[in-house]
């Protein structure tokens, strides 16, 4: 396997174990077909798909790293921290993720109440029809229901008109602390990665604080090349990676063939002057 920057690594995607529409097995097959050379399944706040994903990758002859994407609250914003290469049977991390998932059902009921006030009835039951894991009802499942019921044309329209701050259906939520998420991953022998930094609505000072605190807690990498980043953001976060001495990750954030703009493996390569996160994880590849 070429260990350098031109490896087609895809270290961020979702299955039915969180808010994706494909099974871990279907994703492994799709990754292989698309030419992915190193893969990780990173379901939100969940490791329940890890053994299936690793087995499916092995069956495809596809090198695999364990993965998850932890929801964190930092400076009153939701930030996502990807974990890679950890032990999926680590008890402390399992408990931490269980706690992180635990408020989702109540939040979903509040989202449904808020949508009902805006004239959209039955969205809790409607969203549940799309849920693959009862502990992981997410905004994405509500978005699929609003598309199915004809309220919006596609899920991006749903997020524009509903479910985001200031819009009907948005319910603020407190997720894990940054320090805890990074510590769970690191203590389970994995590497913590700041996911899609270009998506957060931070001021320059808040973003600087995020990177500084992440690094102080033991975080080691940042996603530079990811599905929601523009070319300018590739350049910006490559500079940030170098400034903070962080390794760089690459992942599509693929959720569904019908919804995701970036397919598995269909990303620009990491720039040559960055340290790929998989160089730090060579001993953890299965
Ligand atoms: P939750 O964890 O329930 O808050 O849901 C977050 C998920 O919603 C993300 O992981 C995405 O899959 C999806 N999402 C958030 N914002 C958008 C958006 N603007 N367009 C499409 N999907 C989005
Ligand atoms: Mn998602
Ligand atoms: Mn995310
Ligand atoms: Mn994601």
Short mmCIF file of C-alpha atoms and ligand atoms in Angstrom, two decimals:
data_model
loop_
_atom_site.label_atom_id
_atom_site.label_comp_id
_atom_site.label_asym_id
_atom_site.label_seq_id
_atom_site.Cartn_x
_atom_site.Cartn_y
_atom_site.Cartn_z
CA UNK A 1 0.00 0.00 0.00
CA UNK A 2 1.45 3.42 -0.90
CA UNK A 3 1.78 5.21 2.47
CA UNK A 4 1.94 8.73 1.03
CA UNK A 5 -0.39 11.56 0.21
CA UNK A 6 -1.67 10.03 -3.03
CA UNK A 7 -3.38 7.17 -1.22
CA UNK A 8 -7.12 7.08 -1.96
CA UNK A 9 -8.08 7.06 1.72
CA UNK A 10 -11.71 7.78 2.64
CA UNK A 11 -11.92 8.12 6.40
CA UNK A 12 -15.39 9.61 6.92
CA UNK A 13 -18.80 8.15 6.01
CA UNK A 14 -22.08 6.97 7.54
CA UNK A 15 -24.15 3.78 7.47
CA UNK A 16 -27.66 2.84 8.65
CA UNK A 17 -26.12 2.49 12.12
CA UNK A 18 -26.36 6.33 12.21
CA UNK A 19 -27.82 8.54 9.46
CA UNK A 20 -26.56 6.92 6.26
CA UNK A 21 -28.83 4.88 3.98
CA UNK A 22 -26.44 2.00 3.12
CA UNK A 23 -25.37 -0.90 5.34
CA UNK A 24 -21.70 -1.28 6.34
CA UNK A 25 -21.48 -4.15 3.83
CA UNK A 26 -22.89 -2.05 0.98
CA UNK A 27 -20.47 0.77 1.85
CA UNK A 28 -17.46 -1.57 1.85
CA UNK A 29 -18.44 -2.82 -1.60
CA UNK A 30 -19.03 0.70 -2.91
CA UNK A 31 -15.71 1.91 -1.49
CA UNK A 32 -13.87 -0.95 -3.17
CA UNK A 33 -15.64 -0.36 -6.49
CA UNK A 34 -14.77 3.35 -6.32
CA UNK A 35 -11.07 2.62 -5.82
CA UNK A 36 -10.78 3.46 -2.12
CA UNK A 37 -7.49 2.06 -0.74
CA UNK A 38 -8.06 2.72 2.97
CA UNK A 39 -11.51 3.05 4.49
CA UNK A 40 -13.16 3.99 7.81
CA UNK A 41 -16.86 3.96 8.71
CA UNK A 42 -17.52 6.88 11.10
CA UNK A 43 -21.11 6.66 12.35
CA UNK A 44 -22.28 9.49 14.61
CA UNK A 45 -21.77 8.78 18.34
CA UNK A 46 -21.71 5.02 17.63
CA UNK A 47 -19.28 2.13 17.28
CA UNK A 48 -22.04 -0.47 16.77
CA UNK A 49 -21.16 -0.96 13.08
CA UNK A 50 -17.41 -1.35 13.55
CA UNK A 51 -17.09 -5.12 13.65
CA UNK A 52 -19.40 -5.47 10.63
CA UNK A 53 -17.49 -2.80 8.69
CA UNK A 54 -14.10 -4.35 9.47
CA UNK A 55 -15.33 -7.81 8.41
CA UNK A 56 -16.90 -6.43 5.22
CA UNK A 57 -13.71 -4.54 4.38
CA UNK A 58 -11.66 -7.68 4.92
CA UNK A 59 -13.98 -9.62 2.60
CA UNK A 60 -13.37 -6.93 -0.07
CA UNK A 61 -9.58 -6.94 0.50
CA UNK A 62 -9.89 -3.31 1.61
CA UNK A 63 -7.58 -2.00 4.39
CA UNK A 64 -9.68 -0.63 7.28
CA UNK A 65 -9.41 1.74 10.25
CA UNK A 66 -12.06 1.85 12.99
CA UNK A 67 -13.99 5.12 13.07
CA UNK A 68 -16.66 7.26 14.71
CA UNK A 69 -17.79 10.91 14.62
CA UNK A 70 -18.54 12.35 18.05
CA UNK A 71 -20.94 15.29 18.54
CA UNK A 72 -19.35 17.93 20.79
CA UNK A 73 -20.53 21.30 22.08
CA UNK A 74 -17.81 23.96 21.94
CA UNK A 75 -18.44 27.72 22.33
CA UNK A 76 -22.20 27.06 22.03
CA UNK A 77 -21.76 25.43 18.61
CA UNK A 78 -21.87 21.79 17.58
CA UNK A 79 -18.45 20.54 16.50
CA UNK A 80 -17.76 17.03 15.18
CA UNK A 81 -14.67 15.10 16.26
CA UNK A 82 -13.78 12.04 14.20
CA UNK A 83 -11.96 9.20 15.97
CA UNK A 84 -9.80 6.78 13.98
CA UNK A 85 -7.95 3.58 14.79
CA UNK A 86 -9.31 3.14 18.36
CA UNK A 87 -10.24 -0.13 20.05
CA UNK A 88 -14.02 -0.48 19.40
CA UNK A 89 -14.41 -2.61 22.53
CA UNK A 90 -12.97 0.06 24.86
CA UNK A 91 -15.41 0.29 27.80
CA UNK A 92 -14.82 3.97 28.67
CA UNK A 93 -15.37 5.06 25.08
CA UNK A 94 -18.48 2.87 24.74
CA UNK A 95 -19.96 4.47 27.86
CA UNK A 96 -19.06 7.96 26.67
CA UNK A 97 -20.77 7.43 23.33
CA UNK A 98 -23.82 5.87 25.01
CA UNK A 99 -24.15 9.03 27.15
CA UNK A 100 -23.71 11.23 24.08
CA UNK A 101 -26.53 9.38 22.28
CA UNK A 102 -28.86 9.37 25.26
CA UNK A 103 -30.62 12.73 24.78
CA UNK A 104 -31.49 12.14 21.13
CA UNK A 105 -34.98 10.66 21.55
CA UNK A 106 -36.23 13.48 23.77
CA UNK A 107 -34.68 16.05 21.47
CA UNK A 108 -36.48 14.40 18.54
CA UNK A 109 -39.83 14.65 20.34
CA UNK A 110 -39.18 18.37 20.95
CA UNK A 111 -38.25 18.81 17.28
CA UNK A 112 -41.56 17.18 16.30
CA UNK A 113 -43.48 19.53 18.65
CA UNK A 114 -41.75 22.52 17.12
CA UNK A 115 -42.52 21.32 13.59
CA UNK A 116 -46.16 20.68 14.58
CA UNK A 117 -46.44 24.33 15.62
CA UNK A 118 -45.23 25.20 12.12
CA UNK A 119 -48.03 23.05 10.67
CA UNK A 120 -46.10 19.82 10.05
CA UNK A 121 -47.79 16.94 11.85
CA UNK A 122 -46.53 13.44 12.66
CA UNK A 123 -42.83 14.08 12.08
CA UNK A 124 -41.58 12.00 15.03
CA UNK A 125 -43.28 8.86 13.72
CA UNK A 126 -42.37 9.90 10.18
CA UNK A 127 -38.68 10.27 10.99
CA UNK A 128 -38.68 6.97 12.90
CA UNK A 129 -39.53 5.11 9.70
CA UNK A 130 -36.10 6.09 8.35
CA UNK A 131 -34.17 5.23 11.51
CA UNK A 132 -31.92 2.16 11.41
CA UNK A 133 -30.70 2.43 15.01
CA UNK A 134 -33.30 3.38 17.65
CA UNK A 135 -30.61 5.13 19.73
CA UNK A 136 -29.66 7.34 16.84
CA UNK A 137 -32.56 9.44 15.62
CA UNK A 138 -31.03 12.49 13.93
CA UNK A 139 -32.02 15.59 12.02
CA UNK A 140 -31.22 13.70 8.83
CA UNK A 141 -34.10 11.29 9.49
CA UNK A 142 -36.48 14.24 9.94
CA UNK A 143 -35.12 15.70 6.70
CA UNK A 144 -35.92 12.46 4.83
CA UNK A 145 -39.48 12.51 6.20
CA UNK A 146 -39.98 16.14 5.10
CA UNK A 147 -38.83 15.21 1.59
CA UNK A 148 -41.00 12.07 1.50
CA UNK A 149 -44.07 14.02 2.61
CA UNK A 150 -43.49 16.69 -0.07
CA UNK A 151 -42.71 19.60 2.29
CA UNK A 152 -39.31 20.09 0.61
CA UNK A 153 -37.69 18.96 -2.63
CA UNK A 154 -34.47 17.62 -1.11
CA UNK A 155 -32.69 17.36 2.23
CA UNK A 156 -30.55 20.46 1.68
CA UNK A 157 -33.75 22.50 1.26
CA UNK A 158 -35.00 21.00 4.54
CA UNK A 159 -31.87 22.16 6.39
CA UNK A 160 -32.18 25.61 4.78
CA UNK A 161 -35.81 26.07 5.83
CA UNK A 162 -36.06 23.88 8.95
CA UNK A 163 -33.96 22.15 11.62
CA UNK A 164 -31.19 24.79 11.75
CA UNK A 165 -30.79 27.60 14.27
CA UNK A 166 -33.65 30.08 14.16
CA UNK A 167 -35.83 27.84 11.97
CA UNK A 168 -38.84 25.66 12.92
CA UNK A 169 -37.81 22.25 14.20
CA UNK A 170 -34.48 23.43 15.63
CA UNK A 171 -33.88 22.36 19.22
CA UNK A 172 -30.59 23.35 20.86
CA UNK A 173 -28.76 20.42 22.39
CA UNK A 174 -25.75 19.94 24.66
CA UNK A 175 -23.41 17.22 23.35
CA UNK A 176 -20.13 15.86 24.77
CA UNK A 177 -17.32 18.15 25.98
CA UNK A 178 -14.35 18.55 23.61
CA UNK A 179 -11.94 17.31 26.27
CA UNK A 180 -14.01 14.16 26.90
CA UNK A 181 -14.38 13.23 23.21
CA UNK A 182 -10.65 13.63 22.55
CA UNK A 183 -9.78 11.72 25.74
CA UNK A 184 -12.11 8.77 24.99
CA UNK A 185 -10.56 8.36 21.54
CA UNK A 186 -6.96 8.80 22.70
CA UNK A 187 -7.30 6.47 25.71
CA UNK A 188 -8.76 3.83 23.36
CA UNK A 189 -5.49 4.09 21.35
CA UNK A 190 -7.03 6.11 18.53
CA UNK A 191 -6.39 9.50 16.97
CA UNK A 192 -8.81 12.45 17.29
CA UNK A 193 -9.51 14.53 14.17
CA UNK A 194 -11.42 17.84 13.88
CA UNK A 195 -14.09 17.08 11.25
CA UNK A 196 -14.97 19.52 8.43
CA UNK A 197 -13.75 22.73 10.18
CA UNK A 198 -15.06 24.83 7.29
CA UNK A 199 -18.64 24.10 8.35
CA UNK A 200 -18.59 25.82 11.74
CA UNK A 201 -19.85 29.37 12.16
CA UNK A 202 -16.95 30.47 14.34
CA UNK A 203 -15.19 33.81 14.51
CA UNK A 204 -11.44 33.66 13.86
CA UNK A 205 -10.85 33.82 17.64
CA UNK A 206 -13.26 30.97 18.38
CA UNK A 207 -11.71 28.82 15.65
CA UNK A 208 -8.25 29.52 17.05
CA UNK A 209 -9.53 28.50 20.51
CA UNK A 210 -10.98 25.28 19.08
CA UNK A 211 -7.68 24.24 17.51
CA UNK A 212 -5.65 25.32 20.56
CA UNK A 213 -7.82 23.45 23.06
CA UNK A 214 -8.16 20.40 20.79
CA UNK A 215 -4.38 20.18 20.56
CA UNK A 216 -3.97 20.73 24.33
CA UNK A 217 -6.34 17.81 25.03
CA UNK A 218 -4.25 15.51 22.80
CA UNK A 219 -5.96 15.92 19.41
CA UNK A 220 -3.59 15.16 16.51
CA UNK A 221 -5.30 15.76 13.16
CA UNK A 222 -7.76 17.84 11.13
CA UNK A 223 -9.85 17.02 8.05
CA UNK A 224 -8.45 19.08 5.22
CA UNK A 225 -9.99 17.37 2.18
CA UNK A 226 -13.65 16.58 2.84
CA UNK A 227 -16.92 16.62 0.89
CA UNK A 228 -18.23 19.95 2.22
CA UNK A 229 -14.97 21.94 1.81
CA UNK A 230 -14.31 24.24 -1.12
CA UNK A 231 -10.88 24.32 -2.82
CA UNK A 232 -10.15 27.51 -0.85
CA UNK A 233 -10.95 25.63 2.37
CA UNK A 234 -8.55 22.81 1.36
CA UNK A 235 -5.83 25.48 1.21
CA UNK A 236 -6.95 27.30 4.36
CA UNK A 237 -7.06 24.17 6.54
CA UNK A 238 -3.83 22.80 5.07
CA UNK A 239 -2.23 25.99 6.42
CA UNK A 240 -4.02 25.54 9.77
CA UNK A 241 -2.78 21.94 9.99
CA UNK A 242 0.81 23.10 9.50
CA UNK A 243 0.39 26.04 11.89
CA UNK A 244 -0.84 23.75 14.69
CA UNK A 245 1.41 20.80 13.88
CA UNK A 246 -1.56 18.54 13.08
CA UNK A 247 -1.71 15.63 10.65
CA UNK A 248 -4.28 15.85 7.85
CA UNK A 249 -7.25 13.61 7.07
CA UNK A 250 -9.35 13.02 3.97
CA UNK A 251 -12.95 11.78 3.90
CA UNK A 252 -16.07 12.23 1.79
CA UNK A 253 -18.69 12.31 4.61
CA UNK A 254 -20.79 10.14 2.28
CA UNK A 255 -24.33 9.42 3.61
CA UNK A 256 -26.41 8.26 0.65
CA UNK A 257 -26.26 7.83 -3.14
CA UNK A 258 -29.40 10.03 -3.36
CA UNK A 259 -28.22 12.83 -1.07
CA UNK A 260 -24.44 13.14 -1.01
CA UNK A 261 -22.60 15.30 -3.53
CA UNK A 262 -19.28 13.56 -2.92
CA UNK A 263 -19.16 9.79 -3.42
CA UNK A 264 -16.83 7.46 -1.52
CA UNK A 265 -13.27 7.89 -2.79
CA UNK A 266 -14.14 10.84 -5.06
CA UNK A 267 -11.97 13.53 -3.47
CA UNK A 268 -8.84 15.51 -4.31
CA UNK A 269 -5.63 14.06 -2.93
CA UNK A 270 -4.05 15.52 0.18
CA UNK A 271 -1.45 18.16 -0.56
CA UNK A 272 2.12 16.84 -0.62
CA UNK A 273 3.41 19.00 2.25
CA UNK A 274 0.95 17.58 4.82
CA UNK A 275 1.42 14.57 7.08
CA UNK A 276 -1.41 12.15 6.25
CA UNK A 277 -3.14 10.94 9.42
CA UNK A 278 -2.78 7.33 8.16
CA UNK A 279 0.99 7.63 8.56
CA UNK A 280 0.37 7.94 12.32
CA UNK A 281 -2.04 4.99 12.20
CA UNK A 282 0.02 2.49 10.21
CA UNK A 283 0.00 0.00 13.11
CA UNK A 284 -3.79 0.20 13.51
CA UNK A 285 -4.78 -0.66 9.92
CA UNK A 286 -6.67 -3.96 9.70
P1 LIG B 1 -27.78 15.70 14.29
O1 LIG B 1 -26.60 14.91 14.77
O2 LIG B 1 -29.10 15.03 14.61
O3 LIG B 1 -27.76 17.14 14.72
O4 LIG B 1 -27.74 15.71 12.71
C1 LIG B 1 -26.58 16.17 12.06
C2 LIG B 1 -26.55 15.64 10.65
O5 LIG B 1 -27.45 16.38 9.84
C3 LIG B 1 -25.20 15.84 9.98
O6 LIG B 1 -24.33 14.81 10.32
C4 LIG B 1 -25.58 15.78 8.53
O7 LIG B 1 -25.72 14.44 8.12
C5 LIG B 1 -26.94 16.43 8.52
N1 LIG B 1 -26.87 17.84 8.12
C6 LIG B 1 -26.59 18.91 8.92
N2 LIG B 1 -26.62 20.06 8.20
C7 LIG B 1 -26.95 19.71 6.94
C8 LIG B 1 -27.16 20.42 5.71
N3 LIG B 1 -27.06 21.75 5.66
N4 LIG B 1 -27.48 19.70 4.61
C9 LIG B 1 -27.60 18.36 4.64
N5 LIG B 1 -27.41 17.63 5.77
C10 LIG B 1 -27.09 18.29 6.89
MN1 LIG B 2 -24.72 12.86 9.35
MN1 LIG B 3 -20.21 15.96 10.69
MN1 LIG B 4 -20.16 12.91 9.05
#
